[in-house]
């Protein structure tokens, strides 16, 4: 069911899987419980590339060769889901541990994979489809859910799928954001930060097309019921997109590696990764070419402004860039939980360190709430934060820094060495970082972290931790 011979493992380096995964995400978001959980807790709008990388890594681990790695990832996912519960705008409860909801999430992966093959002219054989379905049920079992929440075989699956589409799915806010906002406003990945104009131009064309392809691939009955618009020729465009992506299977093996692409998209500009150095050099060459064109061109061309990175950061900038992780315009617990989740993922924490980090952030949230929530609505607005002292760094934030240092310091020698530093920052020691004997001391780490998290100034190594798209 798992490892190199699994059907899901075949998808990882198949470019068609990108289209299928977007489609599956839209169908997930159309479920009222999933949609509400995404709106309240997810960073998929503000940090989509970070979310993509973490999701890809999780799926890889769940279908790894080593059973211990699979069980460890299943336990991590269960801990993550156990922290996500609440109610939507109509006071309907949602719970990420609901087995029926989790069964629907796995359902969208299976059905979108089957659709991916069908739309690209290579429908799965019955035996392949049954094996893929068995892997999906095994996936749920590994998470500890009863496989009975999915029908026993493929023949019974399709009536179940049609029933959920007809009776449960809705035109949720999360689904509309993915289809009509996310693609059109997709932030530039860090690795392409030097080409904002090029990215904006490409996004303006590709965003609407990707949305149209996704809408056209959704079940027709659902499109009619929810009133989703369909552009003229969208069906032909969708078919062409899947067929074209499918042609890449004829490329030499190893030319397309999804894990390498996912890593590349999340490289920070200050990374010492050789690929980042190559891109930086390419960026310099393009800017030189642009300067030459401006010199010889008879007409003045608009000049692209150089990005500025002032040391000081205003309270409003810090609020939007760092604190408001979910992008809803307010600071509340899901924003700080998203920080803890990202740091735990980077450091690959197990219990009890993961819970210690979440608890430290929860204490900091209570401290912030007590100091800054002046109108008592349970959350902190941009205005409330800006009106208060933006450099607030009380005992709870100090505790966050201490817990994060302990989690990063794997060997417990009270110093962070080069390997431990790279695990957290995904880069080598920065040239501006003062180290002693090639290590990062506890006091220096805590002071730098407090300076960053209290919004006093920008710091090159810390900014990518929580601001990266």
Short mmCIF file of C-alpha atoms in Angstrom, two decimals:
data_model
loop_
_atom_site.label_atom_id
_atom_site.label_comp_id
_atom_site.label_asym_id
_atom_site.label_seq_id
_atom_site.Cartn_x
_atom_site.Cartn_y
_atom_site.Cartn_z
CA UNK A 1 0.00 0.00 0.00
CA UNK A 2 2.87 2.42 0.74
CA UNK A 3 6.42 3.10 -0.37
CA UNK A 4 7.80 3.11 -3.89
CA UNK A 5 5.15 0.76 -5.29
CA UNK A 6 2.10 2.76 -4.19
CA UNK A 7 -0.14 4.58 -6.64
CA UNK A 8 0.17 7.83 -4.70
CA UNK A 9 3.96 7.72 -4.97
CA UNK A 10 3.54 7.78 -8.76
CA UNK A 11 1.77 11.13 -8.52
CA UNK A 12 4.49 13.06 -6.71
CA UNK A 13 6.50 13.96 -9.82
CA UNK A 14 3.56 14.07 -12.25
CA UNK A 15 2.82 17.70 -13.29
CA UNK A 16 -0.85 16.78 -13.73
CA UNK A 17 -0.99 16.24 -9.99
CA UNK A 18 -0.67 20.01 -9.47
CA UNK A 19 -3.95 20.55 -11.34
CA UNK A 20 -5.60 17.63 -9.53
CA UNK A 21 -4.42 18.87 -6.13
CA UNK A 22 -5.90 22.34 -6.74
CA UNK A 23 -9.18 20.70 -7.75
CA UNK A 24 -9.15 18.49 -4.65
CA UNK A 25 -8.48 21.52 -2.44
CA UNK A 26 -11.48 23.34 -3.91
CA UNK A 27 -13.73 20.34 -3.27
CA UNK A 28 -12.40 20.11 0.29
CA UNK A 29 -13.07 23.81 0.86
CA UNK A 30 -16.64 23.38 -0.41
CA UNK A 31 -17.40 21.16 2.61
CA UNK A 32 -18.88 23.48 5.27
CA UNK A 33 -16.68 22.18 8.08
CA UNK A 34 -13.46 22.25 6.06
CA UNK A 35 -14.30 25.67 4.62
CA UNK A 36 -14.92 27.16 8.05
CA UNK A 37 -11.72 25.64 9.45
CA UNK A 38 -9.71 27.10 6.55
CA UNK A 39 -11.18 30.58 6.97
CA UNK A 40 -10.55 30.63 10.73
CA UNK A 41 -7.23 28.84 11.03
CA UNK A 42 -5.37 28.46 7.75
CA UNK A 43 -2.62 30.62 6.24
CA UNK A 44 -3.39 29.43 2.70
CA UNK A 45 -4.14 32.99 1.49
CA UNK A 46 -1.23 34.87 3.04
CA UNK A 47 1.38 32.08 2.95
CA UNK A 48 0.34 29.73 0.12
CA UNK A 49 3.85 28.60 -0.86
CA UNK A 50 4.71 27.75 2.72
CA UNK A 51 1.46 25.82 3.02
CA UNK A 52 2.13 24.00 -0.27
CA UNK A 53 5.58 22.87 0.81
CA UNK A 54 4.40 21.62 4.20
CA UNK A 55 1.43 19.76 2.66
CA UNK A 56 3.65 18.13 0.04
CA UNK A 57 6.14 16.99 2.69
CA UNK A 58 3.34 15.55 4.80
CA UNK A 59 1.89 13.48 1.93
CA UNK A 60 5.37 12.24 1.09
CA UNK A 61 5.90 11.08 4.64
CA UNK A 62 2.52 9.39 4.83
CA UNK A 63 3.49 7.23 1.85
CA UNK A 64 7.14 6.72 2.82
CA UNK A 65 8.94 3.38 2.77
CA UNK A 66 9.62 3.42 6.52
CA UNK A 67 6.58 2.53 8.61
CA UNK A 68 7.97 4.43 11.59
CA UNK A 69 8.10 7.60 9.50
CA UNK A 70 4.50 7.07 8.40
CA UNK A 71 3.26 6.52 11.96
CA UNK A 72 5.21 9.52 13.22
CA UNK A 73 3.64 11.77 10.57
CA UNK A 74 0.18 10.38 11.31
CA UNK A 75 0.65 11.25 14.99
CA UNK A 76 1.79 14.76 14.05
CA UNK A 77 -1.26 15.28 11.82
CA UNK A 78 -3.57 14.10 14.59
CA UNK A 79 -2.01 16.56 17.04
CA UNK A 80 -2.40 19.36 14.48
CA UNK A 81 -6.04 18.50 13.74
CA UNK A 82 -6.92 18.12 17.41
CA UNK A 83 -6.11 21.84 17.86
CA UNK A 84 -8.55 22.96 15.16
CA UNK A 85 -12.20 23.29 16.21
CA UNK A 86 -14.79 26.04 16.39
CA UNK A 87 -17.97 27.28 14.72
CA UNK A 88 -18.70 28.96 11.40
CA UNK A 89 -20.64 32.18 10.78
CA UNK A 90 -23.93 30.29 11.17
CA UNK A 91 -22.85 28.77 14.52
CA UNK A 92 -22.39 25.34 12.96
CA UNK A 93 -19.56 23.51 14.73
CA UNK A 94 -16.50 22.24 12.92
CA UNK A 95 -13.87 19.82 14.17
CA UNK A 96 -10.80 18.78 12.18
CA UNK A 97 -10.85 15.41 13.97
CA UNK A 98 -14.36 14.56 12.71
CA UNK A 99 -13.81 11.20 10.95
CA UNK A 100 -16.48 11.87 8.33
CA UNK A 101 -14.81 15.16 7.41
CA UNK A 102 -11.40 13.53 7.21
CA UNK A 103 -12.91 10.82 5.02
CA UNK A 104 -14.13 13.54 2.66
CA UNK A 105 -10.65 15.07 2.45
CA UNK A 106 -9.21 11.70 1.40
CA UNK A 107 -12.16 11.25 -0.97
CA UNK A 108 -11.24 14.43 -2.85
CA UNK A 109 -7.69 13.14 -3.37
CA UNK A 110 -8.90 9.82 -4.77
CA UNK A 111 -11.63 11.26 -6.99
CA UNK A 112 -9.39 14.06 -8.29
CA UNK A 113 -6.65 11.54 -9.14
CA UNK A 114 -9.14 9.44 -11.10
CA UNK A 115 -10.42 12.57 -12.84
CA UNK A 116 -6.84 13.66 -13.60
CA UNK A 117 -6.18 10.49 -15.56
CA UNK A 118 -9.54 10.60 -17.32
CA UNK A 119 -9.20 14.22 -18.46
CA UNK A 120 -5.69 13.66 -19.77
CA UNK A 121 -6.79 10.73 -21.92
CA UNK A 122 -5.35 7.94 -19.77
CA UNK A 123 -8.23 6.58 -17.68
CA UNK A 124 -7.16 4.26 -14.87
CA UNK A 125 -7.77 0.58 -15.34
CA UNK A 126 -10.19 -0.96 -12.85
CA UNK A 127 -7.40 -2.77 -11.01
CA UNK A 128 -5.36 0.44 -10.68
CA UNK A 129 -8.40 2.33 -9.44
CA UNK A 130 -9.16 -0.33 -6.83
CA UNK A 131 -5.57 -0.30 -5.60
CA UNK A 132 -5.60 3.49 -5.32
CA UNK A 133 -8.85 3.36 -3.40
CA UNK A 134 -7.44 0.74 -1.03
CA UNK A 135 -4.49 3.06 -0.35
CA UNK A 136 -6.89 5.88 0.51
CA UNK A 137 -8.74 3.70 3.03
CA UNK A 138 -5.40 2.58 4.47
CA UNK A 139 -4.42 6.25 4.80
CA UNK A 140 -7.47 6.84 7.01
CA UNK A 141 -6.76 3.72 9.04
CA UNK A 142 -3.21 4.94 9.70
CA UNK A 143 -4.68 8.15 11.09
CA UNK A 144 -6.69 6.03 13.51
CA UNK A 145 -10.06 6.50 11.79
CA UNK A 146 -12.42 3.65 11.07
CA UNK A 147 -12.15 2.75 7.40
CA UNK A 148 -15.92 2.32 7.44
CA UNK A 149 -16.35 6.07 6.97
CA UNK A 150 -15.55 5.34 3.33
CA UNK A 151 -17.48 2.67 1.39
CA UNK A 152 -15.82 -0.74 1.27
CA UNK A 153 -15.14 -0.77 -2.48
CA UNK A 154 -15.02 1.44 -5.55
CA UNK A 155 -18.46 0.35 -6.75
CA UNK A 156 -20.09 1.77 -3.59
CA UNK A 157 -17.81 4.81 -3.54
CA UNK A 158 -19.43 6.69 -6.44
CA UNK A 159 -22.96 6.84 -4.94
CA UNK A 160 -21.37 8.09 -1.69
CA UNK A 161 -19.42 10.75 -3.60
CA UNK A 162 -22.47 11.90 -5.57
CA UNK A 163 -24.53 12.15 -2.37
CA UNK A 164 -21.98 14.37 -0.59
CA UNK A 165 -21.63 16.61 -3.65
CA UNK A 166 -25.42 16.97 -3.94
CA UNK A 167 -26.37 17.25 -0.26
CA UNK A 168 -23.37 18.54 1.72
CA UNK A 169 -21.10 20.76 -0.37
CA UNK A 170 -21.76 24.50 -0.42
CA UNK A 171 -20.50 27.65 -2.10
CA UNK A 172 -18.30 28.47 0.90
CA UNK A 173 -16.19 31.58 1.45
CA UNK A 174 -13.02 29.48 1.42
CA UNK A 175 -13.90 27.93 -1.93
CA UNK A 176 -14.59 31.34 -3.50
CA UNK A 177 -11.31 32.73 -2.16
CA UNK A 178 -9.35 29.88 -3.72
CA UNK A 179 -11.10 30.18 -7.08
CA UNK A 180 -11.48 33.94 -7.47
CA UNK A 181 -8.93 35.60 -5.19
CA UNK A 182 -5.98 33.34 -4.43
CA UNK A 183 -4.93 32.73 -8.03
CA UNK A 184 -5.34 36.38 -9.03
CA UNK A 185 -3.42 37.68 -6.00
CA UNK A 186 -0.93 34.86 -5.48
CA UNK A 187 2.10 36.42 -3.76
CA UNK A 188 5.46 36.13 -5.44
CA UNK A 189 7.49 33.22 -4.01
CA UNK A 190 10.66 34.26 -2.21
CA UNK A 191 12.89 32.77 -4.88
CA UNK A 192 11.38 35.16 -7.47
CA UNK A 193 11.31 38.19 -5.19
CA UNK A 194 13.70 40.00 -7.53
CA UNK A 195 11.25 39.81 -10.43
CA UNK A 196 8.02 41.39 -9.09
CA UNK A 197 6.98 42.88 -12.43
CA UNK A 198 7.55 39.64 -14.31
CA UNK A 199 5.61 37.72 -11.67
CA UNK A 200 2.70 40.17 -11.70
CA UNK A 201 2.47 39.99 -15.50
CA UNK A 202 2.50 36.20 -15.54
CA UNK A 203 0.02 35.97 -12.69
CA UNK A 204 -2.44 38.32 -14.38
CA UNK A 205 -2.64 35.88 -17.29
CA UNK A 206 -2.24 32.51 -15.57
CA UNK A 207 -4.43 33.24 -12.52
CA UNK A 208 -7.78 33.59 -14.31
CA UNK A 209 -6.94 30.68 -16.63
CA UNK A 210 -6.11 28.40 -13.72
CA UNK A 211 -9.35 29.38 -12.00
CA UNK A 212 -11.34 28.71 -15.18
CA UNK A 213 -9.69 25.29 -15.66
CA UNK A 214 -10.46 24.33 -12.07
CA UNK A 215 -14.09 25.44 -12.24
CA UNK A 216 -14.60 23.55 -15.52
CA UNK A 217 -13.25 20.34 -13.93
CA UNK A 218 -15.71 20.39 -11.01
CA UNK A 219 -18.84 18.19 -11.09
CA UNK A 220 -21.41 19.75 -13.39
CA UNK A 221 -24.25 19.36 -10.90
CA UNK A 222 -22.24 21.25 -8.27
CA UNK A 223 -21.38 24.05 -10.70
CA UNK A 224 -25.07 24.50 -11.56
CA UNK A 225 -26.25 24.41 -7.96
CA UNK A 226 -23.69 26.91 -6.69
CA UNK A 227 -23.85 29.19 -9.73
CA UNK A 228 -20.15 29.00 -10.52
CA UNK A 229 -19.40 30.87 -13.74
CA UNK A 230 -18.01 28.97 -16.70
CA UNK A 231 -16.14 30.86 -19.40
CA UNK A 232 -16.84 30.06 -23.06
CA UNK A 233 -14.38 27.40 -24.19
CA UNK A 234 -13.42 26.50 -20.60
CA UNK A 235 -14.02 22.79 -21.17
CA UNK A 236 -11.66 22.72 -24.14
CA UNK A 237 -9.12 24.79 -22.17
CA UNK A 238 -9.35 22.36 -19.25
CA UNK A 239 -8.91 19.33 -21.51
CA UNK A 240 -5.92 20.94 -23.19
CA UNK A 241 -4.31 21.80 -19.83
CA UNK A 242 -4.51 18.22 -18.57
CA UNK A 243 -3.38 16.69 -21.89
CA UNK A 244 -0.45 19.11 -22.16
CA UNK A 245 0.64 18.42 -18.58
CA UNK A 246 0.35 14.70 -19.30
CA UNK A 247 2.79 14.95 -22.22
CA UNK A 248 5.59 15.70 -19.77
CA UNK A 249 5.63 11.99 -18.91
CA UNK A 250 7.74 11.57 -22.05
CA UNK A 251 10.53 13.72 -20.59
CA UNK A 252 13.63 11.88 -19.34
CA UNK A 253 13.23 10.49 -15.84
CA UNK A 254 14.31 12.89 -13.14
CA UNK A 255 13.77 16.06 -15.16
CA UNK A 256 10.74 16.99 -13.08
CA UNK A 257 11.04 16.46 -9.35
CA UNK A 258 8.21 17.88 -7.29
CA UNK A 259 10.23 17.91 -4.07
CA UNK A 260 12.98 20.00 -5.71
CA UNK A 261 10.39 22.46 -7.07
CA UNK A 262 8.67 22.73 -3.68
CA UNK A 263 12.01 23.42 -1.99
CA UNK A 264 12.98 25.97 -4.62
CA UNK A 265 9.75 27.96 -4.27
CA UNK A 266 10.34 28.43 -0.54
CA UNK A 267 14.03 29.38 -0.64
CA UNK A 268 14.61 32.70 1.10
CA UNK A 269 16.67 35.40 -0.69
CA UNK A 270 19.44 35.20 1.92
CA UNK A 271 19.74 31.41 1.65
CA UNK A 272 23.21 30.03 0.97
CA UNK A 273 21.70 27.26 -1.16
CA UNK A 274 23.67 27.04 -4.46
CA UNK A 275 20.42 27.33 -6.42
CA UNK A 276 19.66 30.65 -4.73
CA UNK A 277 23.10 31.97 -5.64
CA UNK A 278 22.45 31.06 -9.27
CA UNK A 279 19.08 32.86 -9.23
CA UNK A 280 20.62 35.91 -7.56
CA UNK A 281 23.28 36.09 -10.24
CA UNK A 282 20.61 35.73 -12.94
CA UNK A 283 18.68 38.57 -11.32
CA UNK A 284 21.77 40.78 -11.49
CA UNK A 285 22.28 39.98 -15.17
CA UNK A 286 18.63 40.80 -15.98
CA UNK A 287 18.92 44.14 -14.18
CA UNK A 288 22.09 44.95 -16.15
CA UNK A 289 20.31 44.08 -19.38
CA UNK A 290 17.41 46.30 -18.35
CA UNK A 291 19.78 49.19 -17.67
CA UNK A 292 21.35 48.73 -21.11
CA UNK A 293 17.94 48.76 -22.80
CA UNK A 294 17.04 51.98 -21.01
CA UNK A 295 20.26 53.58 -22.29
CA UNK A 296 19.75 52.69 -25.94
CA UNK A 297 15.97 52.95 -26.08
CA UNK A 298 14.65 56.07 -27.83
CA UNK A 299 11.71 56.18 -25.44
CA UNK A 300 11.99 56.19 -21.66
CA UNK A 301 10.87 52.94 -20.08
CA UNK A 302 9.27 52.84 -16.64
CA UNK A 303 11.90 52.04 -14.11
CA UNK A 304 11.22 49.33 -11.61
CA UNK A 305 11.85 50.66 -8.10
CA UNK A 306 14.52 48.97 -6.06
CA UNK A 307 13.12 47.12 -3.08
CA UNK A 308 13.80 48.84 0.19
CA UNK A 309 14.48 47.06 3.46
CA UNK A 310 14.59 49.69 6.17
CA UNK A 311 15.81 48.61 9.56
CA UNK A 312 12.83 50.20 11.29
CA UNK A 313 9.37 48.74 10.79
CA UNK A 314 6.17 50.55 11.68
CA UNK A 315 3.60 48.95 13.97
CA UNK A 316 1.14 48.67 11.06
CA UNK A 317 3.73 46.95 8.86
CA UNK A 318 4.68 44.51 11.60
CA UNK A 319 1.04 43.71 12.25
CA UNK A 320 0.33 42.93 8.59
CA UNK A 321 3.60 41.20 7.74
CA UNK A 322 4.15 39.11 10.86
CA UNK A 323 1.31 39.00 13.36
CA UNK A 324 -1.72 38.60 11.07
CA UNK A 325 -0.78 35.15 9.76
CA UNK A 326 -4.29 34.30 8.51
CA UNK A 327 -4.74 37.62 6.71
CA UNK A 328 -8.17 38.48 8.15
CA UNK A 329 -7.09 41.89 9.44
CA UNK A 330 -7.10 40.88 13.12
CA UNK A 331 -4.76 39.21 15.56
CA UNK A 332 -6.23 36.30 17.48
CA UNK A 333 -5.25 32.82 18.62
CA UNK A 334 -5.26 31.15 15.15
CA UNK A 335 -2.53 33.60 14.07
CA UNK A 336 -0.24 32.64 16.92
CA UNK A 337 -1.14 28.97 16.51
CA UNK A 338 -0.05 29.27 12.86
CA UNK A 339 3.33 30.57 14.06
CA UNK A 340 3.73 27.65 16.44
CA UNK A 341 2.67 25.24 13.70
CA UNK A 342 5.24 26.59 11.22
CA UNK A 343 8.08 26.55 13.74
CA UNK A 344 7.16 23.03 14.89
CA UNK A 345 7.15 21.90 11.26
CA UNK A 346 10.52 23.47 10.51
CA UNK A 347 12.11 21.85 13.55
CA UNK A 348 10.20 18.56 13.04
CA UNK A 349 9.19 18.52 16.71
CA UNK A 350 7.69 15.58 18.56
CA UNK A 351 5.93 15.59 21.87
CA UNK A 352 6.39 17.08 24.43
CA UNK A 353 8.39 19.89 22.79
CA UNK A 354 5.63 20.65 20.29
CA UNK A 355 3.05 21.10 23.06
CA UNK A 356 5.49 23.25 25.06
CA UNK A 357 5.84 25.59 22.07
CA UNK A 358 2.07 25.79 21.52
CA UNK A 359 1.52 26.44 25.24
CA UNK A 360 4.12 29.21 25.24
CA UNK A 361 2.38 30.89 22.32
CA UNK A 362 -0.99 30.45 24.06
CA UNK A 363 0.38 32.23 27.13
CA UNK A 364 1.69 35.02 24.93
CA UNK A 365 -1.74 35.34 23.30
CA UNK A 366 -3.38 35.75 26.71
CA UNK A 367 -0.80 38.39 27.62
CA UNK A 368 -1.40 40.29 24.36
CA UNK A 369 -5.16 40.02 24.77
CA UNK A 370 -5.10 41.39 28.30
CA UNK A 371 -2.96 44.38 27.27
CA UNK A 372 -4.27 45.24 23.80
CA UNK A 373 -7.88 44.09 23.40
CA UNK A 374 -9.40 47.39 24.46
CA UNK A 375 -12.93 46.78 23.13
CA UNK A 376 -13.20 43.28 24.60
CA UNK A 377 -14.22 41.54 21.36
CA UNK A 378 -11.70 38.73 21.87
CA UNK A 379 -9.31 39.81 19.13
CA UNK A 380 -6.85 42.62 18.45
CA UNK A 381 -7.34 44.98 15.52
CA UNK A 382 -4.57 46.73 13.63
CA UNK A 383 -5.63 50.01 15.25
CA UNK A 384 -5.55 48.54 18.76
CA UNK A 385 -2.08 47.19 18.18
CA UNK A 386 -0.77 50.41 16.64
CA UNK A 387 -2.23 52.51 19.46
CA UNK A 388 -0.48 50.41 22.10
CA UNK A 389 3.22 49.89 22.62
CA UNK A 390 4.41 47.88 19.60
CA UNK A 391 7.57 46.89 21.43
CA UNK A 392 5.62 44.95 24.05
CA UNK A 393 7.87 42.10 25.12
CA UNK A 394 6.60 40.75 28.41
CA UNK A 395 7.40 37.55 30.29
CA UNK A 396 5.22 35.39 28.01
CA UNK A 397 7.11 36.40 24.85
CA UNK A 398 10.39 35.80 26.63
CA UNK A 399 9.10 32.31 27.45
CA UNK A 400 8.31 31.73 23.75
CA UNK A 401 11.91 32.64 22.90
CA UNK A 402 13.28 30.31 25.58
CA UNK A 403 11.11 27.38 24.48
CA UNK A 404 12.04 27.95 20.83
CA UNK A 405 15.73 28.02 21.72
CA UNK A 406 15.40 24.74 23.64
CA UNK A 407 13.58 23.14 20.69
CA UNK A 408 16.27 24.30 18.26
CA UNK A 409 19.14 23.26 20.55
CA UNK A 410 18.76 19.54 19.85
CA UNK A 411 21.83 18.43 21.80
CA UNK A 412 21.03 20.61 24.82
CA UNK A 413 24.46 22.21 25.07
CA UNK A 414 22.94 25.72 25.38
CA UNK A 415 24.36 26.79 22.04
CA UNK A 416 22.94 26.55 18.52
CA UNK A 417 25.47 25.14 16.07
CA UNK A 418 25.44 25.45 12.27
CA UNK A 419 23.24 22.39 11.66
CA UNK A 420 20.70 23.39 14.32
CA UNK A 421 20.63 26.93 12.94
CA UNK A 422 19.97 25.63 9.43
CA UNK A 423 17.08 23.45 10.65
CA UNK A 424 15.26 26.55 11.92
CA UNK A 425 16.30 29.23 9.43
CA UNK A 426 17.00 27.03 6.37
CA UNK A 427 20.18 29.02 5.78
CA UNK A 428 23.73 29.16 7.04
CA UNK A 429 24.87 31.61 9.71
CA UNK A 430 24.20 35.11 8.42
CA UNK A 431 27.20 37.36 7.94
CA UNK A 432 25.74 39.97 10.31
CA UNK A 433 25.18 37.42 13.06
CA UNK A 434 27.64 37.57 15.94
CA UNK A 435 28.61 34.05 16.91
CA UNK A 436 30.97 32.72 19.52
CA UNK A 437 33.18 29.82 18.44
CA UNK A 438 30.90 29.24 15.46
CA UNK A 439 27.74 28.92 17.58
CA UNK A 440 24.74 31.04 18.56
CA UNK A 441 24.44 31.64 22.29
CA UNK A 442 21.19 31.40 24.23
CA UNK A 443 21.22 35.05 25.28
CA UNK A 444 21.98 36.30 21.76
CA UNK A 445 19.20 34.14 20.28
CA UNK A 446 16.62 35.32 22.81
CA UNK A 447 17.59 38.98 22.42
CA UNK A 448 17.39 38.78 18.61
CA UNK A 449 14.08 36.92 18.69
CA UNK A 450 12.55 39.45 21.10
CA UNK A 451 13.75 42.34 18.93
CA UNK A 452 12.05 40.76 15.93
CA UNK A 453 8.79 39.61 17.57
CA UNK A 454 8.27 42.86 19.42
CA UNK A 455 8.36 44.66 16.06
CA UNK A 456 11.31 46.91 16.86
CA UNK A 457 13.32 46.24 13.70
CA UNK A 458 13.79 43.92 10.77
CA UNK A 459 16.33 41.15 11.07
CA UNK A 460 17.47 39.25 8.01
CA UNK A 461 17.53 35.73 9.49
CA UNK A 462 14.23 36.06 11.37
CA UNK A 463 12.07 37.73 8.73
CA UNK A 464 11.71 34.61 6.51
CA UNK A 465 10.59 32.56 9.52
CA UNK A 466 7.08 34.02 9.58
CA UNK A 467 6.80 36.48 6.68
CA UNK A 468 7.62 34.12 3.81
CA UNK A 469 4.73 33.57 1.39
#
